[in-house]
Coordinates of C-alpha atoms in Angstrom, one line a residue:
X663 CA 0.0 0.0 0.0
X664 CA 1.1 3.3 -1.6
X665 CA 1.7 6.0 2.0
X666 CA 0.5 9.2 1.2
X667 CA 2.2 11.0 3.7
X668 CA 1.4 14.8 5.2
X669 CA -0.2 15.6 1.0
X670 CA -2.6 12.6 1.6
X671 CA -5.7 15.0 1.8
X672 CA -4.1 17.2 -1.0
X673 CA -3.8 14.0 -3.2
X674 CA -7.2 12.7 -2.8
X675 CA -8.8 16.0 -3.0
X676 CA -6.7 16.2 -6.4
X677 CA -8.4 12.6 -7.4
X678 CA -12.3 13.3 -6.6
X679 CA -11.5 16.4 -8.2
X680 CA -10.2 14.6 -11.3
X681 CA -13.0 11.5 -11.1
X682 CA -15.4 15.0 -10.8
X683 CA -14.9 16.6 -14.0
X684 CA -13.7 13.2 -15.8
X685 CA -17.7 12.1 -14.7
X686 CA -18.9 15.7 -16.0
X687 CA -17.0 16.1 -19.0
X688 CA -18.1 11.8 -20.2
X689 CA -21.6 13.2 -19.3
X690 CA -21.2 16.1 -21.9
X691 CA -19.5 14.1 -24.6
X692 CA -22.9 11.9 -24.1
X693 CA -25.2 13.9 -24.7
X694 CA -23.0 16.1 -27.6
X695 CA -22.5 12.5 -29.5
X696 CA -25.7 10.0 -28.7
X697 CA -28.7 12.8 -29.1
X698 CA -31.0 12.0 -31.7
X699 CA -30.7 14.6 -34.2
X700 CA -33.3 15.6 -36.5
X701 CA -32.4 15.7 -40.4
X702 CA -34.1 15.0 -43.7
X703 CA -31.1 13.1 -44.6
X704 CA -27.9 11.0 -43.4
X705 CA -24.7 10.7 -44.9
X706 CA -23.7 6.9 -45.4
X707 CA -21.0 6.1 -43.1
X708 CA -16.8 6.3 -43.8
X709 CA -15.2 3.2 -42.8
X710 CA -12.4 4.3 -44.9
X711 CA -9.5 6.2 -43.3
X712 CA -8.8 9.8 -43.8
X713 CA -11.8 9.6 -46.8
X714 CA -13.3 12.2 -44.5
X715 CA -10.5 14.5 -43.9
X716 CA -9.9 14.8 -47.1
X717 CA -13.3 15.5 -47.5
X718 CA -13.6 18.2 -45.2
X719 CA -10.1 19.9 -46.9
X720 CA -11.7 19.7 -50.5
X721 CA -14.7 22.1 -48.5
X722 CA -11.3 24.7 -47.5
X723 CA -9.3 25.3 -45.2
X724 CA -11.7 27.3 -42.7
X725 CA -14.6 24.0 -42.7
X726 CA -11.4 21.8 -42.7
X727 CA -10.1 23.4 -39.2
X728 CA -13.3 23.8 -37.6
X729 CA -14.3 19.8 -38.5
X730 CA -11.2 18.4 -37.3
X731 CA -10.7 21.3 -34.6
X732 CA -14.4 19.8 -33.1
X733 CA -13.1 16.0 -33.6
X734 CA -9.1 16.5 -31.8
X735 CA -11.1 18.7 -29.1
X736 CA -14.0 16.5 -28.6
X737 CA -12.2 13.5 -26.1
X738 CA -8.9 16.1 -25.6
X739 CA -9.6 16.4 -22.3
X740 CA -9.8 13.0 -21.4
X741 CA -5.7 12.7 -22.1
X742 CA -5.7 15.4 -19.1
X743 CA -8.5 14.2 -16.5
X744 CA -7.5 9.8 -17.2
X745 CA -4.3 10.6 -15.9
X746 CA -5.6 13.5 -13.3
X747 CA -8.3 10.8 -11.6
X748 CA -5.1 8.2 -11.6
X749 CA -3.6 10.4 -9.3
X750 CA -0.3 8.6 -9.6
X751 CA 3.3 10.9 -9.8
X752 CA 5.5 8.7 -10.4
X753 CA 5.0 6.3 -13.2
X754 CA 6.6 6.3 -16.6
X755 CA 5.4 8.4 -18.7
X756 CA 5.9 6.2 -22.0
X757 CA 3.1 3.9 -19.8
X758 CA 1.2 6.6 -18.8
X759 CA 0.7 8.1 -22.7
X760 CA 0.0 4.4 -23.5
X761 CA -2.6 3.6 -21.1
X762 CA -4.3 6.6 -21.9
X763 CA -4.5 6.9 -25.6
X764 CA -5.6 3.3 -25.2
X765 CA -8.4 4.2 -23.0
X766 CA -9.4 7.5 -25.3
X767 CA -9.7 5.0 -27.9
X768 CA -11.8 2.7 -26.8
X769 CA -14.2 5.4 -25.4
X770 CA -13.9 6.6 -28.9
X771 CA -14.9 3.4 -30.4
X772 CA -17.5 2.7 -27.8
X773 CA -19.2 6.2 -29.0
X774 CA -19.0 4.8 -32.8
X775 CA -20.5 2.1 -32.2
X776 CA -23.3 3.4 -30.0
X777 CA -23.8 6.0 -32.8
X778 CA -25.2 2.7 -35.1
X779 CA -28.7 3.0 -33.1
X780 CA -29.1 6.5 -32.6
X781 CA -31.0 8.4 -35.1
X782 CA -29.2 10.9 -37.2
X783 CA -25.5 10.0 -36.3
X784 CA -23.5 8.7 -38.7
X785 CA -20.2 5.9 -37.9
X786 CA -17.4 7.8 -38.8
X787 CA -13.9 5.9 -38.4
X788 CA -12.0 9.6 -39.0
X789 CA -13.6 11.2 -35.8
X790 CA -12.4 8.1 -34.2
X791 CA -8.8 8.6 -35.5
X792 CA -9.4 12.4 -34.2
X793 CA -10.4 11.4 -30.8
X794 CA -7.9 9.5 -30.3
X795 CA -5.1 12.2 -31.8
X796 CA -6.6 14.9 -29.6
X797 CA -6.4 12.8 -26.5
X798 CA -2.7 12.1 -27.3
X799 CA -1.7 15.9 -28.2
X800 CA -3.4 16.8 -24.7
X801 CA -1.7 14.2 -22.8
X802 CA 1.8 15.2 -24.4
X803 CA 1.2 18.9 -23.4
X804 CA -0.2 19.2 -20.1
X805 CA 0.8 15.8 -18.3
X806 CA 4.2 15.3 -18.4
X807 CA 5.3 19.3 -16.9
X808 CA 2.1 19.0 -14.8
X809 CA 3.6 15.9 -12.8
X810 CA 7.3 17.5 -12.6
X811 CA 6.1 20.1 -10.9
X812 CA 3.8 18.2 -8.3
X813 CA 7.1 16.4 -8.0
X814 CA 8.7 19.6 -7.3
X815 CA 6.3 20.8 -4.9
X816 CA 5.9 17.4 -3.1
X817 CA 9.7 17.7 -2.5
X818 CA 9.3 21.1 -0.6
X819 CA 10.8 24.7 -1.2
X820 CA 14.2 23.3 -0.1
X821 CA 14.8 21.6 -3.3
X822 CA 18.1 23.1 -4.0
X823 CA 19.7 21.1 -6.7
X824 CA 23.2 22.2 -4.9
X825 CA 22.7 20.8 -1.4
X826 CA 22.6 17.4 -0.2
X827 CA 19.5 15.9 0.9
X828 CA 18.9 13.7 3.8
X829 CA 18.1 10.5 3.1
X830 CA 14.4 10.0 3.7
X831 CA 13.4 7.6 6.5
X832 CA 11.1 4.4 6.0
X833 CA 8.0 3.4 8.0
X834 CA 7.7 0.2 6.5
X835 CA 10.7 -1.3 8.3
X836 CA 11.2 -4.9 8.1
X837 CA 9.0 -6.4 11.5
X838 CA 10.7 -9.8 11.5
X839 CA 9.4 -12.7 9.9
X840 CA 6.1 -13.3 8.3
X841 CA 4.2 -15.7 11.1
X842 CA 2.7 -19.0 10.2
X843 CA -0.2 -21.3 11.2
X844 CA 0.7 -24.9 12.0
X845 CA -1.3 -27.0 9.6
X846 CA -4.6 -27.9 10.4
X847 CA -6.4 -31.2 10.2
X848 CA -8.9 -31.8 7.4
X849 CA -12.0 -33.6 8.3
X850 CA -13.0 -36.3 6.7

């Protein structure tokens, strides 16, 4: 079991806060992507990749940035609030990028698929190749510096990179050996 030490509080406020807004922001992208939506027609849907980005830059280069701006901001902040409701400092952050894309991607898929039954929605395998770049680009940004400097400020003002620290002192000492139970019979 991972000690939390004189932050504990800080660190689980910073988790419920994450959980919070990850549970608000899933909410949003719910209703913004499995609403029935009323149209007098649907577009058949793109299995094929980047058939719709190409699409949307044949319509110019403003209707090309606002499409894919809406599809790389729709799940963006789940690479930013996965991570945040994690709540973990030090882990690697190769894993951590992994673990999260992975995650933005399934959620992306899940919404694509869900989209099948919902009235005016339309499978599109570009959004979920969007989704899943936005989540990435927002991980990459914010995560990485964010964690240094909770490291930093976990650490305490006296950081100095010039003096020596004090080695830092362990409570879970070793309490002598584990104890055992002598065998027990077993009816018959």
């Amino acid at each position: 079991m991972q000690r939390q030490g004189s932050g504990g509080s800080a660190a689980i406020r910073f988790r419920v806060a994450g959980v919070v807004l990850l549970l608000a922001h899933l909410a949003l992208v719910g209703w913004l992507t499995l609403r029935p939506l009323d149209v007098m027609w649907v577009t058949a849907a793109n299995l094929e990749p980047l058939a719709g980005i190409k699409a949307d830059l044949a319509l110019g280069p403003v209707q090309a940035a606002r499409r894919m701006g809406e599809g790389l901001l729709l799940l963006a902040p789940l690479g930013i609030l996965l991570p945040m409701a994690g709540g973990r400092l030090a882990v690697s952050p190769w894993a951590s990028l992994a673990r999260t894309v992975a995650a933005g991607a399934l959620l992306s898929l899940g919404i694509e698929l869900l989209q099948t039954g919902v009235p005016g929605q339309v499978v599109d395998v570009d959004s979920l190749l969007l989704n899943t770049a936005g989540v990435a680009l927002a991980h990459l940004a914010v995560v990485p510096a964010g964690r240094a400097r909770l490291r930093r400020r976990r650490r305490g003002p006296s950081a100095d990179p010039g003096k020596q620290r004090k080695p830092l002192l362990r409570d879970d000492a070793s309490q002598g050996p584990t104890p055992t139970i002598p065998r027990v019979g077993i009816a018959p």
